Amino acid sequence: MNGAEMSLNRVYARAFGSQRYRTPYRNIALLAVLLLAVYGLYYSWKWDMPSLFPDDQNQTIRVPSHERARRVKQAFLHAYHGYERYAAPSDELLPLTNDKINNFNGWGLTIFDSLDTMLLMGLQEEFDRALPFVEQANFSISENVYAPYFETVIRYLGGLLSAYALSKNPMLLRRADELASKLDPIFNTPIGMPLFSVNPTTGETRGPEIGILAEIASLQMEYSYLAKLTGKKEYFERADAVIKTLANARLDETGGMFPIGWNLTSGQPADYRLSMGAQADSAHEYLLKHHLLTGKTDKASLEMYIRMTTFMITNLLYVSPNRHLLYVTDTGNVPMQKGKARPTRIFEHLSCFLPGLLALGAHTLPLDRLQEELNIHLLALGNTSSFGKAGYGYEVLAKYDLKQLHLWAAEGLAQTCWLTYADQPTGLGPDEIVFTAGENQKIWDGTRWKNEFEVYPWIESVEKWRRSGSRGPAPGVADKLPVVYSQEERLSGKPRGRDYALFKSQYLLRPETVESLYILWRTTGNKKWRDRGWSIFEAIERHTKTASGYASLLSVDSLMPKAPKENSMPSYFLAETLKYLYLLFLDEDPLPLDKWVFNTEAHPFPIFEWTEKEREMFRIDY
Ligand code: DMJ
């Protein structure tokens, strides 16, 4: 008997008593342990039990990334084949009834929105089958029906341009050019800002005088890239008019931040509503992305991006009272009080693009050397007469390392976005939640949590944490375990412990959270973001799959007996959600972030620079 066997025997002897009983009990015990282990492994594989570890590290071992990417590709094929079979060339599939709907012009929206995902996934057959539909789409609609301009640009035009960039098929560029010229009457307004909708056949336009920020200021990427590809000055001018209008607006009432409502005649703000979510999101997104797309030459957009993020961090960012979840919120239509915007404490799924945007900015911009490298003076941005009330915010941030601060906000927000998924019995995130407010609101004073009493507690907290040299996670970004309420807790109507309540409980197959997980994975290399994306994908498979595609959910917190589905599969599920998930698990990176920029519908465009000739021809002054 060797030493190890002797000590094992000693353990058994202690556990099972005398020598007499040792052998039979030992064998039975060993067998039982073995059976239990096999059963446990099978059970957790079959039911995909949440890991004991916050980041589901066991899943990484179980499913390698190339297999994850393959499974996402299968999901795309399932959705697209269902669309092809029951709905093409209408706009979208109705995945519960195997029916179709024309909700965006009737030109085959899902085809246009899916082209570049097919190319990235290597689905040549599907792509080849799609091309004749793209070539034949007539880009016209019946009288008295109007194409919503914003959606048409980000989905159809963006899809065509991106598919062109990846395939170099000239038909795609020709169609993009044709579509943009048919939409052009939309700009027949006093200062060249787009109205809400246009009939591309008659050229008639429709829309109120007060435009919505996201809808009037999310075209710069598409039009600049189109100008680059076609050499047509008019496309450059469309983008430039938007940039100039935004840059020249008087924003003293909103602290330098763009509100949602805009007067399309004067080009000035028309209300006080501030948001990073619905009706505002992509306008904020295009500030950074247009700067990056044009090889960092559009400095006006960069300045606006720095101003926007400075305001957002100092006014719209909060932390929840008990779990210390970082979130970004909106304000109602009321003027700022004492220089501070009043929060609604609503946190939208749509805002979950923001962690990705902040991480992209921290990764690509010299945020810690703005003054030296870009001649951007933070204090000057805040102290001009146009944004008087923002002064204090800029003063606060001017002292700090902006790169660190943006990354901190990115990681904290991404964690909250992910937790809103992991907290639900379905593992899928609600469309809107509302956070607990009031006296319980906590701040971190460097050593402990205290009640909120300062205007900008968070920035101070992070800076104190940084100065303290702490090795632990910064306030608001430590990894947290999900809080899943039991059925009894939900039925009792008074569950506690999450720091928020569901406000709109649908899951609409939206991309924003997985988009941010993807950007965080690429920019930080931390595989926890990948693992969280995998949990989300598994939940999508488990709860939203139908015989012909994938369906939105009416509610993320009900499993009675199954999560209730809605008869809708938006095209952005194929264009964005599945594309970002696929890229998240791909080991090689086909779209390095210093060479490609995604439009707001996840259509990648290659970064370019204006030539001297183009600068002269287009009269580029940035
Ligand atoms: C997408 O169509 C785009 O990302 C848009 O900018 C807003 N959100 C939807 C999907 O949620």
PDB file of N, CA, C and O in Angstrom, residues 11 71 73 81 94 101 109 185 237 289 292-293 298 340 346 367 375 388 417 448 471 474 499 517 546 554 564 593:
ATOM      1  N   VAL A  11      -9.088   7.849   5.951  1.00  0.00           N
ATOM      2  CA  VAL A  11     -10.298   8.683   5.825  1.00  0.00           C
ATOM      3  C   VAL A  11     -11.534   7.790   5.855  1.00  0.00           C
ATOM      4  O   VAL A  11     -12.514   8.050   6.562  1.00  0.00           O
ATOM      5  N   ARG A  71     -23.267  28.068 -34.004  1.00  0.00           N
ATOM      6  CA  ARG A  71     -24.667  27.996 -33.555  1.00  0.00           C
ATOM      7  C   ARG A  71     -25.416  29.300 -33.888  1.00  0.00           C
ATOM      8  O   ARG A  71     -26.586  29.283 -34.228  1.00  0.00           O
ATOM      9  N   LYS A  73     -24.732  31.218 -36.420  1.00  0.00           N
ATOM     10  CA  LYS A  73     -24.954  31.162 -37.864  1.00  0.00           C
ATOM     11  C   LYS A  73     -26.176  30.290 -38.180  1.00  0.00           C
ATOM     12  O   LYS A  73     -27.002  30.634 -39.031  1.00  0.00           O
ATOM     13  N   HIS A  81     -34.187  31.601 -43.565  1.00  0.00           N
ATOM     14  CA  HIS A  81     -34.910  30.622 -44.402  1.00  0.00           C
ATOM     15  C   HIS A  81     -36.412  30.709 -44.134  1.00  0.00           C
ATOM     16  O   HIS A  81     -37.226  30.594 -45.056  1.00  0.00           O
ATOM     17  N   LEU A  94     -43.825  37.221 -39.985  1.00  0.00           N
ATOM     18  CA  LEU A  94     -44.584  37.109 -38.730  1.00  0.00           C
ATOM     19  C   LEU A  94     -44.369  35.674 -38.237  1.00  0.00           C
ATOM     20  O   LEU A  94     -44.951  34.731 -38.789  1.00  0.00           O
ATOM     21  N   ILE A 101     -45.450  40.801 -43.414  1.00  0.00           N
ATOM     22  CA  ILE A 101     -45.952  42.161 -43.188  1.00  0.00           C
ATOM     23  C   ILE A 101     -45.086  43.148 -43.972  1.00  0.00           C
ATOM     24  O   ILE A 101     -43.862  42.975 -44.078  1.00  0.00           O
ATOM     25  N   LEU A 109     -37.506  44.600 -46.859  1.00  0.00           N
ATOM     26  CA  LEU A 109     -36.596  45.121 -45.826  1.00  0.00           C
ATOM     27  C   LEU A 109     -35.633  44.063 -45.268  1.00  0.00           C
ATOM     28  O   LEU A 109     -34.425  44.312 -45.153  1.00  0.00           O
ATOM     29  N   PRO A 185     -36.038  64.658 -51.946  1.00  0.00           N
ATOM     30  CA  PRO A 185     -36.994  65.754 -51.642  1.00  0.00           C
ATOM     31  C   PRO A 185     -37.218  65.954 -50.144  1.00  0.00           C
ATOM     32  O   PRO A 185     -37.707  67.006 -49.731  1.00  0.00           O
ATOM     33  N   GLU A 237     -23.051  67.400 -48.884  1.00  0.00           N
ATOM     34  CA  GLU A 237     -23.735  68.586 -48.332  1.00  0.00           C
ATOM     35  C   GLU A 237     -24.880  68.223 -47.384  1.00  0.00           C
ATOM     36  O   GLU A 237     -25.159  68.940 -46.437  1.00  0.00           O
ATOM     37  N   LYS A 289     -19.048  58.358 -34.317  1.00  0.00           N
ATOM     38  CA  LYS A 289     -18.822  57.455 -35.448  1.00  0.00           C
ATOM     39  C   LYS A 289     -18.528  58.194 -36.756  1.00  0.00           C
ATOM     40  O   LYS A 289     -17.778  57.706 -37.590  1.00  0.00           O
ATOM     41  N   LEU A 292     -14.918  59.128 -36.574  1.00  0.00           N
ATOM     42  CA  LEU A 292     -14.043  57.978 -36.851  1.00  0.00           C
ATOM     43  C   LEU A 292     -14.096  57.593 -38.332  1.00  0.00           C
ATOM     44  O   LEU A 292     -13.061  57.294 -38.936  1.00  0.00           O
ATOM     45  N   LEU A 293     -15.302  57.590 -38.906  1.00  0.00           N
ATOM     46  CA  LEU A 293     -15.456  57.158 -40.299  1.00  0.00           C
ATOM     47  C   LEU A 293     -14.638  58.024 -41.250  1.00  0.00           C
ATOM     48  O   LEU A 293     -14.077  57.541 -42.224  1.00  0.00           O
ATOM     49  N   ASP A 298     -13.372  64.993 -39.053  1.00  0.00           N
ATOM     50  CA  ASP A 298     -14.520  65.824 -38.662  1.00  0.00           C
ATOM     51  C   ASP A 298     -14.413  66.168 -37.176  1.00  0.00           C
ATOM     52  O   ASP A 298     -14.941  65.473 -36.317  1.00  0.00           O
ATOM     53  N   LYS A 340     -28.828  71.471 -13.036  1.00  0.00           N
ATOM     54  CA  LYS A 340     -28.890  70.008 -12.946  1.00  0.00           C
ATOM     55  C   LYS A 340     -30.177  69.507 -13.598  1.00  0.00           C
ATOM     56  O   LYS A 340     -31.262  70.040 -13.331  1.00  0.00           O
ATOM     57  N   ILE A 346     -35.719  56.185 -15.444  1.00  0.00           N
ATOM     58  CA  ILE A 346     -36.053  55.090 -16.374  1.00  0.00           C
ATOM     59  C   ILE A 346     -34.788  54.719 -17.141  1.00  0.00           C
ATOM     60  O   ILE A 346     -34.019  55.593 -17.548  1.00  0.00           O
ATOM     61  N   LEU A 367      -8.421  60.489 -25.349  1.00  0.00           N
ATOM     62  CA  LEU A 367      -9.255  61.213 -24.375  1.00  0.00           C
ATOM     63  C   LEU A 367      -8.453  61.819 -23.234  1.00  0.00           C
ATOM     64  O   LEU A 367      -8.848  62.814 -22.644  1.00  0.00           O
ATOM     65  N   ASN A 375      -6.189  69.839 -29.505  1.00  0.00           N
ATOM     66  CA  ASN A 375      -6.464  71.232 -29.209  1.00  0.00           C
ATOM     67  C   ASN A 375      -7.914  71.452 -28.758  1.00  0.00           C
ATOM     68  O   ASN A 375      -8.544  72.450 -29.097  1.00  0.00           O
ATOM     69  N   GLY A 388     -23.850  77.925 -21.075  1.00  0.00           N
ATOM     70  CA  GLY A 388     -23.475  78.484 -19.791  1.00  0.00           C
ATOM     71  C   GLY A 388     -23.664  77.572 -18.600  1.00  0.00           C
ATOM     72  O   GLY A 388     -22.772  77.412 -17.773  1.00  0.00           O
ATOM     73  N   CYS A 417     -26.693  46.448 -18.068  1.00  0.00           N
ATOM     74  CA  CYS A 417     -27.472  45.955 -19.211  1.00  0.00           C
ATOM     75  C   CYS A 417     -27.542  44.436 -19.170  1.00  0.00           C
ATOM     76  O   CYS A 417     -28.603  43.843 -19.352  1.00  0.00           O
ATOM     77  N   ARG A 448     -16.924  54.373   1.826  1.00  0.00           N
ATOM     78  CA  ARG A 448     -18.216  53.738   2.108  1.00  0.00           C
ATOM     79  C   ARG A 448     -19.321  54.420   1.312  1.00  0.00           C
ATOM     80  O   ARG A 448     -19.128  55.502   0.744  1.00  0.00           O
ATOM     81  N   ARG A 471      -7.134  48.258  -5.243  1.00  0.00           N
ATOM     82  CA  ARG A 471      -6.970  47.228  -6.264  1.00  0.00           C
ATOM     83  C   ARG A 471      -8.318  46.604  -6.613  1.00  0.00           C
ATOM     84  O   ARG A 471      -8.442  45.863  -7.577  1.00  0.00           O
ATOM     85  N   ALA A 474     -13.748  49.533  -9.341  1.00  0.00           N
ATOM     86  CA  ALA A 474     -14.224  50.900  -9.092  1.00  0.00           C
ATOM     87  C   ALA A 474     -15.682  50.873  -8.659  1.00  0.00           C
ATOM     88  O   ALA A 474     -16.392  49.919  -8.959  1.00  0.00           O
ATOM     89  N   ASP A 499     -33.490  46.594  -6.967  1.00  0.00           N
ATOM     90  CA  ASP A 499     -33.343  48.055  -7.077  1.00  0.00           C
ATOM     91  C   ASP A 499     -34.117  48.638  -8.246  1.00  0.00           C
ATOM     92  O   ASP A 499     -33.968  49.819  -8.557  1.00  0.00           O
ATOM     93  N   LEU A 517     -21.652  44.291 -25.573  1.00  0.00           N
ATOM     94  CA  LEU A 517     -20.810  43.176 -25.127  1.00  0.00           C
ATOM     95  C   LEU A 517     -19.731  42.904 -26.171  1.00  0.00           C
ATOM     96  O   LEU A 517     -18.566  42.643 -25.846  1.00  0.00           O
ATOM     97  N   THR A 546     -39.220  29.861 -32.967  1.00  0.00           N
ATOM     98  CA  THR A 546     -40.489  29.295 -33.430  1.00  0.00           C
ATOM     99  C   THR A 546     -40.174  28.368 -34.608  1.00  0.00           C
ATOM    100  O   THR A 546     -39.012  28.252 -35.015  1.00  0.00           O
ATOM    101  N   LEU A 554     -43.681  38.960 -25.112  1.00  0.00           N
ATOM    102  CA  LEU A 554     -44.562  39.955 -24.488  1.00  0.00           C
ATOM    103  C   LEU A 554     -44.081  40.304 -23.095  1.00  0.00           C
ATOM    104  O   LEU A 554     -44.317  41.389 -22.583  1.00  0.00           O
ATOM    105  N   PRO A 564     -44.477  34.211 -22.972  1.00  0.00           N
ATOM    106  CA  PRO A 564     -45.479  34.537 -23.996  1.00  0.00           C
ATOM    107  C   PRO A 564     -44.862  35.284 -25.184  1.00  0.00           C
ATOM    108  O   PRO A 564     -44.149  36.271 -25.005  1.00  0.00           O
ATOM    109  N   LEU A 593     -11.715  47.432 -35.277  1.00  0.00           N
ATOM    110  CA  LEU A 593     -12.398  48.693 -34.968  1.00  0.00           C
ATOM    111  C   LEU A 593     -11.615  49.935 -35.408  1.00  0.00           C
ATOM    112  O   LEU A 593     -12.152  51.033 -35.399  1.00  0.00           O
TER     113      LEU A 593
END
